Short mmCIF file of C-alpha atoms in Angstrom, two decimals:
data_model
loop_
_atom_site.label_atom_id
_atom_site.label_comp_id
_atom_site.label_asym_id
_atom_site.label_seq_id
_atom_site.Cartn_x
_atom_site.Cartn_y
_atom_site.Cartn_z
CA UNK A 201 0.00 0.00 0.00
CA UNK A 202 2.96 2.28 -0.44
CA UNK A 203 3.01 4.99 -3.05
CA UNK A 204 5.88 4.56 -5.48
CA UNK A 205 7.82 7.17 -7.42
CA UNK A 206 8.38 5.33 -10.70
CA UNK A 207 6.68 4.69 -14.06
CA UNK A 208 5.20 8.10 -14.65
CA UNK A 209 3.82 8.71 -18.16
CA UNK A 210 5.21 11.76 -19.92
CA UNK A 211 1.76 13.32 -20.20
CA UNK A 212 1.47 13.21 -16.42
CA UNK A 213 4.89 14.75 -15.88
CA UNK A 214 4.02 17.54 -18.27
CA UNK A 215 0.75 18.31 -16.50
CA UNK A 216 2.72 18.67 -13.27
CA UNK A 217 5.20 20.82 -15.18
CA UNK A 218 2.41 23.23 -16.14
CA UNK A 219 1.26 23.40 -12.53
CA UNK A 220 4.80 23.78 -11.19
CA UNK A 221 5.72 26.70 -13.43
CA UNK A 222 2.40 28.36 -12.59
CA UNK A 223 3.11 28.04 -8.87
CA UNK A 224 6.55 29.60 -9.34
CA UNK A 225 5.12 32.39 -11.51
CA UNK A 226 2.37 33.15 -8.99
CA UNK A 227 4.90 33.28 -6.16
CA UNK A 228 6.81 36.14 -7.84
CA UNK A 229 3.98 37.92 -9.65
CA UNK A 230 4.94 36.80 -13.16
CA UNK A 231 2.29 36.76 -15.90
CA UNK A 232 2.38 33.81 -18.27
CA UNK A 233 0.06 32.00 -20.62
CA UNK A 234 0.12 28.23 -21.05
CA UNK A 235 0.16 27.36 -24.72
CA UNK A 236 0.21 24.06 -26.58
CA UNK A 237 0.20 20.60 -25.00
CA UNK A 238 -2.10 20.00 -22.06
CA UNK A 239 -3.19 23.64 -22.15
CA UNK A 240 -4.88 23.35 -25.55
CA UNK A 241 -8.66 23.31 -25.53
CA UNK A 242 -9.95 19.77 -26.24
CA UNK A 243 -12.02 21.10 -29.16
CA UNK A 244 -8.75 21.94 -30.95
CA UNK A 245 -6.93 18.72 -30.09
CA UNK A 246 -9.59 15.99 -30.15
CA UNK A 247 -6.88 13.35 -29.87
CA UNK A 248 -5.60 14.94 -26.68
CA UNK A 249 -1.97 15.02 -27.81
CA UNK A 250 -0.01 16.29 -24.81
CA UNK A 251 3.21 17.18 -26.62
CA UNK A 252 6.80 16.62 -25.60
CA UNK A 253 7.26 19.59 -23.34
CA UNK A 254 5.53 22.43 -21.53
CA UNK A 255 5.26 25.72 -23.41
CA UNK A 256 4.47 29.04 -21.82
CA UNK A 257 4.40 32.55 -23.23
CA UNK A 258 5.75 34.98 -20.66
CA UNK A 259 5.12 38.71 -20.40
CA UNK A 260 8.42 39.94 -21.85
CA UNK A 261 9.19 42.24 -18.93
CA UNK A 262 8.86 39.26 -16.57
CA UNK A 263 11.15 36.82 -18.38
CA UNK A 264 14.26 37.63 -16.38
CA UNK A 265 12.54 37.24 -13.02
CA UNK A 266 11.08 33.91 -14.07
CA UNK A 267 14.46 32.69 -15.28
CA UNK A 268 16.02 33.45 -11.88
CA UNK A 269 13.18 31.78 -9.98
CA UNK A 270 13.21 28.68 -12.18
CA UNK A 271 16.92 28.11 -11.65
CA UNK A 272 16.36 28.48 -7.91
CA UNK A 273 13.70 25.76 -8.03
CA UNK A 274 15.63 23.07 -9.88
CA UNK A 275 15.21 23.87 -13.57
CA UNK A 276 18.46 23.78 -15.55
CA UNK A 277 18.99 25.83 -18.67
CA UNK A 278 19.12 23.50 -21.69
CA UNK A 279 19.27 25.99 -24.55
CA UNK A 280 19.23 29.76 -24.68
CA UNK A 281 17.12 32.36 -26.48
CA UNK A 282 20.17 33.27 -28.52
CA UNK A 283 20.93 29.78 -29.79
CA UNK A 284 17.91 27.61 -29.03
CA UNK A 285 16.15 28.33 -32.31
CA UNK A 286 16.76 30.50 -35.37
CA UNK A 287 13.88 32.71 -34.25
CA UNK A 288 15.37 33.37 -30.81
CA UNK A 289 11.90 33.16 -29.32
CA UNK A 290 12.23 30.50 -26.64
CA UNK A 291 14.58 29.26 -23.98
CA UNK A 292 14.45 25.61 -22.93
CA UNK A 293 14.89 24.30 -19.39
CA UNK A 294 15.05 20.78 -18.01
CA UNK A 295 13.69 19.64 -14.66
CA UNK A 296 14.41 16.17 -13.24
CA UNK A 297 10.78 15.62 -12.28
CA UNK A 298 8.84 17.59 -14.92
CA UNK A 299 10.94 17.26 -18.05
CA UNK A 300 11.39 20.03 -20.60
CA UNK A 301 9.77 23.44 -20.61
CA UNK A 302 10.02 26.17 -23.23
CA UNK A 303 9.79 29.74 -22.04
CA UNK A 304 8.63 31.91 -24.94
CA UNK A 305 9.36 35.62 -24.93
CA UNK A 306 7.44 36.02 -28.18
CA UNK A 307 5.74 33.79 -30.70
CA UNK A 308 7.29 33.38 -34.17
CA UNK A 309 5.17 34.84 -36.93
CA UNK A 310 3.70 37.64 -34.81
CA UNK A 311 5.13 40.96 -35.97
CA UNK A 312 3.42 43.09 -33.33
CA UNK A 313 5.90 43.99 -30.56
CA UNK A 314 6.20 41.21 -27.98
CA UNK A 315 4.84 43.40 -25.18
CA UNK A 316 1.76 44.44 -27.10
CA UNK A 317 1.19 40.96 -28.47
CA UNK A 318 1.29 39.47 -24.98
CA UNK A 319 -1.11 42.13 -23.72
CA UNK A 320 -3.49 41.38 -26.59
CA UNK A 321 -3.47 37.65 -25.77
CA UNK A 322 -3.62 38.25 -22.03
CA UNK A 323 -6.65 40.50 -22.42
CA UNK A 324 -9.09 37.71 -23.24
CA UNK A 325 -7.29 34.83 -21.55
CA UNK A 326 -8.98 32.61 -18.98
CA UNK A 327 -8.03 30.05 -16.35
CA UNK A 328 -8.20 26.27 -16.58
CA UNK A 329 -7.21 23.64 -14.01
CA UNK A 330 -4.15 21.55 -14.76
CA UNK A 331 -3.19 19.05 -12.04
CA UNK A 332 -5.41 21.02 -9.70
CA UNK A 333 -3.76 24.40 -10.28
CA UNK A 334 -5.30 27.37 -12.07
CA UNK A 335 -3.35 27.98 -15.27
CA UNK A 336 -4.11 30.92 -17.56
CA UNK A 337 -4.55 30.14 -21.27
CA UNK A 338 -5.32 32.33 -24.31
CA UNK A 339 -8.89 32.46 -25.60
CA UNK A 340 -9.86 29.47 -27.73
CA UNK A 341 -9.66 31.46 -31.00
CA UNK A 342 -6.23 32.71 -29.91
CA UNK A 343 -5.15 29.13 -29.18
CA UNK A 344 -6.30 28.21 -32.67
CA UNK A 345 -4.24 31.04 -34.17
CA UNK A 346 -1.15 29.99 -32.20
CA UNK A 347 -1.54 26.37 -33.34
CA UNK A 348 -1.73 27.51 -36.95
CA UNK A 349 1.27 29.83 -36.56
CA UNK A 350 3.16 26.99 -34.92
CA UNK A 351 2.31 24.73 -37.85
CA UNK A 352 3.90 27.24 -40.21
CA UNK A 353 7.32 26.11 -39.04
CA UNK A 354 6.54 22.43 -38.72
CA UNK A 355 6.01 20.05 -41.58
CA UNK A 356 4.93 17.05 -39.52
CA UNK A 357 2.07 16.48 -37.09
CA UNK A 358 1.21 20.17 -36.80
CA UNK A 359 -0.66 19.85 -40.09
CA UNK A 360 -3.42 18.06 -38.19
CA UNK A 361 -3.65 21.15 -35.99
CA UNK A 362 -4.27 23.25 -39.11
CA UNK A 363 -6.93 20.79 -40.18
CA UNK A 364 -8.85 21.09 -36.92
CA UNK A 365 -8.08 24.68 -35.96
CA UNK A 366 -8.58 26.21 -39.41
CA UNK A 367 -9.94 23.87 -42.07
CA UNK A 368 -12.76 22.62 -39.86
CA UNK A 369 -13.41 25.95 -38.11
CA UNK A 370 -16.85 27.51 -38.40
CA UNK A 371 -17.16 30.73 -40.44
CA UNK A 372 -17.62 32.66 -37.18
CA UNK A 373 -14.45 31.16 -35.69
CA UNK A 374 -12.52 31.95 -38.86
CA UNK A 375 -13.60 35.58 -38.64
CA UNK A 376 -12.42 35.74 -35.03
CA UNK A 377 -9.11 34.19 -36.01
CA UNK A 378 -8.56 36.53 -38.95
CA UNK A 379 -9.31 39.52 -36.72
CA UNK A 380 -6.77 38.32 -34.19
CA UNK A 381 -4.17 37.64 -36.90
CA UNK A 382 -4.66 41.24 -38.02
CA UNK A 383 -4.34 42.53 -34.44
CA UNK A 384 -1.14 40.54 -33.96
CA UNK A 385 0.16 41.51 -37.41
CA UNK A 386 0.84 37.88 -38.26
CA UNK A 387 -0.61 37.48 -41.76
CA UNK A 388 2.41 35.98 -43.53
CA UNK A 389 3.17 33.15 -41.10
CA UNK A 390 -0.54 32.40 -40.80
CA UNK A 391 -0.83 32.23 -44.57
CA UNK A 392 2.20 29.94 -44.77
CA UNK A 393 0.27 27.39 -42.74
CA UNK A 394 -3.17 27.72 -44.30
CA UNK A 395 -2.07 27.74 -47.94
CA UNK A 396 -2.52 31.44 -48.70
CA UNK A 397 1.16 32.40 -48.67
CA UNK A 398 1.31 33.54 -52.32
CA UNK A 399 -0.94 36.46 -51.43
CA UNK A 400 1.96 37.88 -49.45
CA UNK A 401 4.73 37.69 -52.04
CA UNK A 402 6.72 40.88 -51.65
CA UNK A 403 6.37 41.06 -47.85
CA UNK A 404 9.76 41.21 -46.14
CA UNK A 405 9.16 37.91 -44.31
CA UNK A 406 7.64 36.08 -47.29
CA UNK A 407 10.80 34.06 -48.03
CA UNK A 408 11.36 33.27 -44.38
CA UNK A 409 7.93 31.69 -44.03
CA UNK A 410 8.11 30.02 -47.42
CA UNK A 411 11.29 28.26 -46.30
CA UNK A 412 10.04 27.63 -42.77
CA UNK A 413 6.90 25.95 -44.09
CA UNK A 414 8.26 24.18 -47.15
CA UNK A 415 11.96 23.75 -46.47
CA UNK A 416 15.14 25.17 -47.94
CA UNK A 417 18.88 25.22 -47.44
CA UNK A 418 20.35 26.72 -44.30
CA UNK A 419 22.00 29.45 -46.31
CA UNK A 420 18.70 30.30 -48.03
CA UNK A 421 17.03 30.39 -44.64
CA UNK A 422 19.76 32.69 -43.36
CA UNK A 423 19.30 35.13 -46.25
CA UNK A 424 15.55 35.04 -45.73
CA UNK A 425 16.08 35.83 -42.07
CA UNK A 426 18.21 38.85 -42.97
CA UNK A 427 15.56 40.08 -45.40
CA UNK A 428 12.81 39.54 -42.83
CA UNK A 429 14.54 41.65 -40.18
CA UNK A 430 12.34 44.63 -39.29
CA UNK A 431 15.19 47.15 -39.43
CA UNK A 432 18.87 47.55 -40.25
CA UNK A 433 20.03 46.98 -36.69
CA UNK A 434 18.21 43.65 -36.52
CA UNK A 435 19.58 42.65 -39.92
CA UNK A 436 23.11 43.60 -38.87
CA UNK A 437 22.76 41.51 -35.72
CA UNK A 438 21.87 38.45 -37.80
CA UNK A 439 24.82 39.03 -40.10
CA UNK A 440 27.25 39.50 -37.24
CA UNK A 441 26.08 36.33 -35.52
CA UNK A 442 26.55 34.21 -38.60
CA UNK A 443 30.16 33.19 -37.99
CA UNK A 444 29.62 32.54 -34.29
CA UNK A 445 29.47 28.95 -33.09
CA UNK A 446 26.18 27.75 -31.58
CA UNK A 447 27.60 26.56 -28.30
CA UNK A 448 24.24 25.14 -27.11
CA UNK A 449 23.93 23.00 -30.20
CA UNK A 450 27.56 21.91 -30.09
CA UNK A 451 27.24 21.00 -26.44
CA UNK A 452 24.20 18.79 -27.10
CA UNK A 453 25.88 17.18 -30.10
CA UNK A 454 28.99 16.34 -28.10
CA UNK A 455 27.06 15.34 -25.00
CA UNK A 456 29.32 17.51 -22.84
CA UNK A 457 30.32 21.17 -22.50
CA UNK A 458 32.56 21.99 -25.48
CA UNK A 459 36.19 22.93 -24.94
CA UNK A 460 37.74 25.97 -26.62
CA UNK A 461 39.31 23.51 -29.06
CA UNK A 462 35.88 22.10 -29.97
CA UNK A 463 34.58 25.61 -30.56
CA UNK A 464 37.58 26.48 -32.74
CA UNK A 465 37.12 23.36 -34.88
CA UNK A 466 33.42 24.13 -35.26
CA UNK A 467 34.20 27.73 -36.17
CA UNK A 468 36.08 26.57 -39.28
CA UNK A 469 33.85 23.56 -40.03
CA UNK A 470 30.64 25.57 -40.45
CA UNK A 471 31.82 27.93 -43.23
CA UNK A 472 33.24 24.93 -45.08
CA UNK A 473 29.88 23.18 -44.75
CA UNK A 474 28.05 26.31 -45.94
CA UNK A 475 30.31 26.60 -49.00
CA UNK A 476 29.75 22.95 -49.79
CA UNK A 477 26.00 23.42 -49.46
CA UNK A 478 26.08 26.48 -51.72
CA UNK A 479 28.12 24.58 -54.30
CA UNK A 480 25.65 21.68 -54.28
CA UNK A 481 22.79 24.15 -54.63
CA UNK A 482 24.40 25.82 -57.64
CA UNK A 483 25.08 22.45 -59.29
CA UNK A 484 21.55 21.29 -58.56
CA UNK A 485 20.07 24.40 -60.15
CA UNK A 486 21.98 23.66 -63.33
CA UNK A 487 24.12 26.80 -63.24
CA UNK A 488 27.30 24.70 -63.48
CA UNK A 489 27.56 22.29 -66.38
CA UNK B 37 -4.30 22.13 7.25
CA UNK B 38 -6.76 19.51 8.46
CA UNK B 39 -10.17 20.84 9.42
CA UNK B 40 -11.62 19.79 12.75
CA UNK B 41 -15.27 20.22 13.48
CA UNK B 42 -17.79 18.91 15.95
CA UNK B 43 -20.38 16.62 14.40
CA UNK B 44 -23.01 15.18 16.71
CA UNK B 45 -20.77 15.97 19.67
CA UNK B 46 -17.92 13.98 18.13
CA UNK B 47 -14.85 15.79 16.72
CA UNK B 48 -14.14 14.92 13.10
CA UNK B 49 -11.13 15.59 10.95
CA UNK B 50 -11.23 16.25 7.25
CA UNK B 51 -8.09 15.91 5.20
CA UNK B 52 -7.33 17.58 1.93
CA UNK B 53 -4.31 17.81 -0.36
CA UNK B 54 -1.59 20.15 0.84
CA UNK B 55 -1.64 23.65 -0.64
CA UNK B 56 1.42 22.93 -2.77
CA UNK B 57 0.27 19.47 -3.87
CA UNK B 58 -0.72 18.84 -7.48
CA UNK B 59 -2.89 15.88 -8.38
CA UNK B 60 -3.69 14.22 -11.65
CA UNK B 61 -5.25 10.91 -12.60
CA UNK B 62 -4.43 8.78 -15.59
CA UNK B 63 -6.04 5.41 -16.35
CA UNK B 64 -7.21 4.95 -12.78
CA UNK B 65 -3.80 5.74 -11.29
CA UNK B 66 -3.49 8.80 -9.07
CA UNK B 67 -0.31 10.85 -9.26
CA UNK B 68 0.45 13.43 -6.60
CA UNK B 69 3.43 15.71 -6.19
CA UNK B 70 4.73 18.56 -4.11
CA UNK B 71 5.32 21.62 -6.23
CA UNK B 72 7.47 23.05 -7.46
CA UNK B 73 10.13 20.42 -6.84
CA UNK B 74 8.45 17.00 -6.73
CA UNK B 75 8.94 14.07 -6.62
CA UNK B 76 5.88 12.42 -8.15
CA UNK B 77 4.20 9.80 -5.99
CA UNK B 78 2.21 7.10 -7.78
CA UNK B 79 -0.88 5.72 -6.07
CA UNK B 80 -2.30 2.58 -7.64
CA UNK B 81 -5.12 0.22 -6.68
CA UNK B 82 -5.89 0.35 -2.98
CA UNK B 83 -3.55 3.28 -2.47
CA UNK B 84 -5.53 5.30 -5.03
CA UNK B 85 -8.79 4.27 -3.36
CA UNK B 86 -7.52 5.37 0.04
CA UNK B 87 -6.38 8.72 -1.40
CA UNK B 88 -9.78 9.26 -2.94
CA UNK B 89 -11.63 8.44 0.27
CA UNK B 90 -9.17 10.46 2.35
CA UNK B 91 -10.01 13.53 0.27
CA UNK B 92 -13.73 12.80 0.30
CA UNK B 93 -14.84 12.53 3.89
CA UNK B 94 -13.95 12.28 7.55
CA UNK B 95 -10.56 10.87 8.44
CA UNK B 96 -12.13 8.64 11.07
CA UNK B 97 -14.23 6.79 8.48
CA UNK B 98 -11.71 6.35 5.66
CA UNK B 99 -11.15 2.65 6.42
CA UNK B 100 -14.89 2.03 6.58
CA UNK B 101 -15.49 3.60 3.20
CA UNK B 102 -12.52 1.86 1.56
CA UNK B 103 -13.70 -1.47 3.01
CA UNK B 104 -17.23 -0.91 1.76
CA UNK B 105 -15.98 -0.11 -1.74
CA UNK B 106 -13.68 -3.14 -1.74
CA UNK B 107 -16.21 -5.51 -0.14
CA UNK B 108 -14.02 -6.41 2.81
CA UNK B 109 -14.35 -6.13 6.58
CA UNK B 110 -13.25 -2.71 7.78
CA UNK B 111 -11.48 -3.92 10.89
CA UNK B 112 -9.26 -6.17 8.80
CA UNK B 113 -7.76 -3.23 6.89
CA UNK B 114 -8.14 -0.39 9.37
CA UNK B 115 -4.58 -0.64 10.69
CA UNK B 116 -2.99 -0.60 7.25
CA UNK B 117 -5.26 2.17 6.02
CA UNK B 118 -4.58 4.37 9.04
CA UNK B 119 -0.84 3.79 8.70
CA UNK B 120 -0.91 4.71 5.03
CA UNK B 121 -2.97 7.82 5.64
CA UNK B 122 -0.60 8.83 8.40
CA UNK B 123 2.33 8.45 6.01
CA UNK B 124 0.61 10.70 3.46
CA UNK B 125 0.10 13.29 6.20
CA UNK B 126 3.70 12.99 7.34
CA UNK B 127 4.89 13.58 3.78
CA UNK B 128 2.71 16.65 3.54
CA UNK B 129 0.65 15.25 0.70
CA UNK B 130 -2.45 15.43 2.87
CA UNK B 131 -2.99 18.08 5.50
#
């Protein structure tokens, strides 16, 4: 009749992860919205897919405080905003009991400033119970928009999210979603997922979302990212970061913290790989005969 | 914090999950955990039934209700049930 501490399904761990991060956030007055996974309304995920991690969107001004509190409560940084993804939107942490959690400081595809976008989503959010704790989630139409935006950079199972959240949505729900997409200034990424991308040819982030949704070489993605930058400073930052080694990625590939020697080798390996990729691309396009 | 109240002149105690305790159920198994650090405690079978009854009535009658649900004599399981409930209280999972 003893309780044991083994054999816990991932879905259960993740539900506790949602509750745990909410408890920490409440304890320090941090605003966050639970997105994806167990936080998704059942009408949008009839299969109940719980995901592989916990995702929360944090009020940008509160990110630093949450980071400090999480580290104090046993979460370890797994990958950083700077290197975790090409969009720089999320930071991943690992907890021995709850698994992975992604802290989002903005959501890719939304061009409205992160502060204003969070406020817009927060405005009509509501609370649900996860593992007995009140967790705030965006409105159901907003969840649907986020699922579609998420699908724009995923070519696998997220397509079923588009099917349910958009293809099968009622006309009224579609109107609500389009209004929110306009409010969030996210038309291009949204269109990349729902098949309307060609309408946005000429937008600065058209190529970025074309490649994100359909694939492309890393160098093409990089150029698209430069073109999509909202201003010269942002574009310059992307250019200047190009030769830098992604230490997070290298560390995970090696399975240990990289040495300076590892970083140096990687520094020279990446340009060589990029040149090789460019050469293959040129040959493939028929420019070299 | 356990609630004590007089009922028919007899003091009763009601238990409930601790304030920092999260609970979820999956396929009949109850999982409970202190937040934010854990660990997760898995309650299966009789343990899950005791947890459910412990959260659903007076502490003094938990064994009776578990016995009734299981179709056994209460006095035969009372000792084990009380010990288990006491351990949940000691661990702070019930208060």
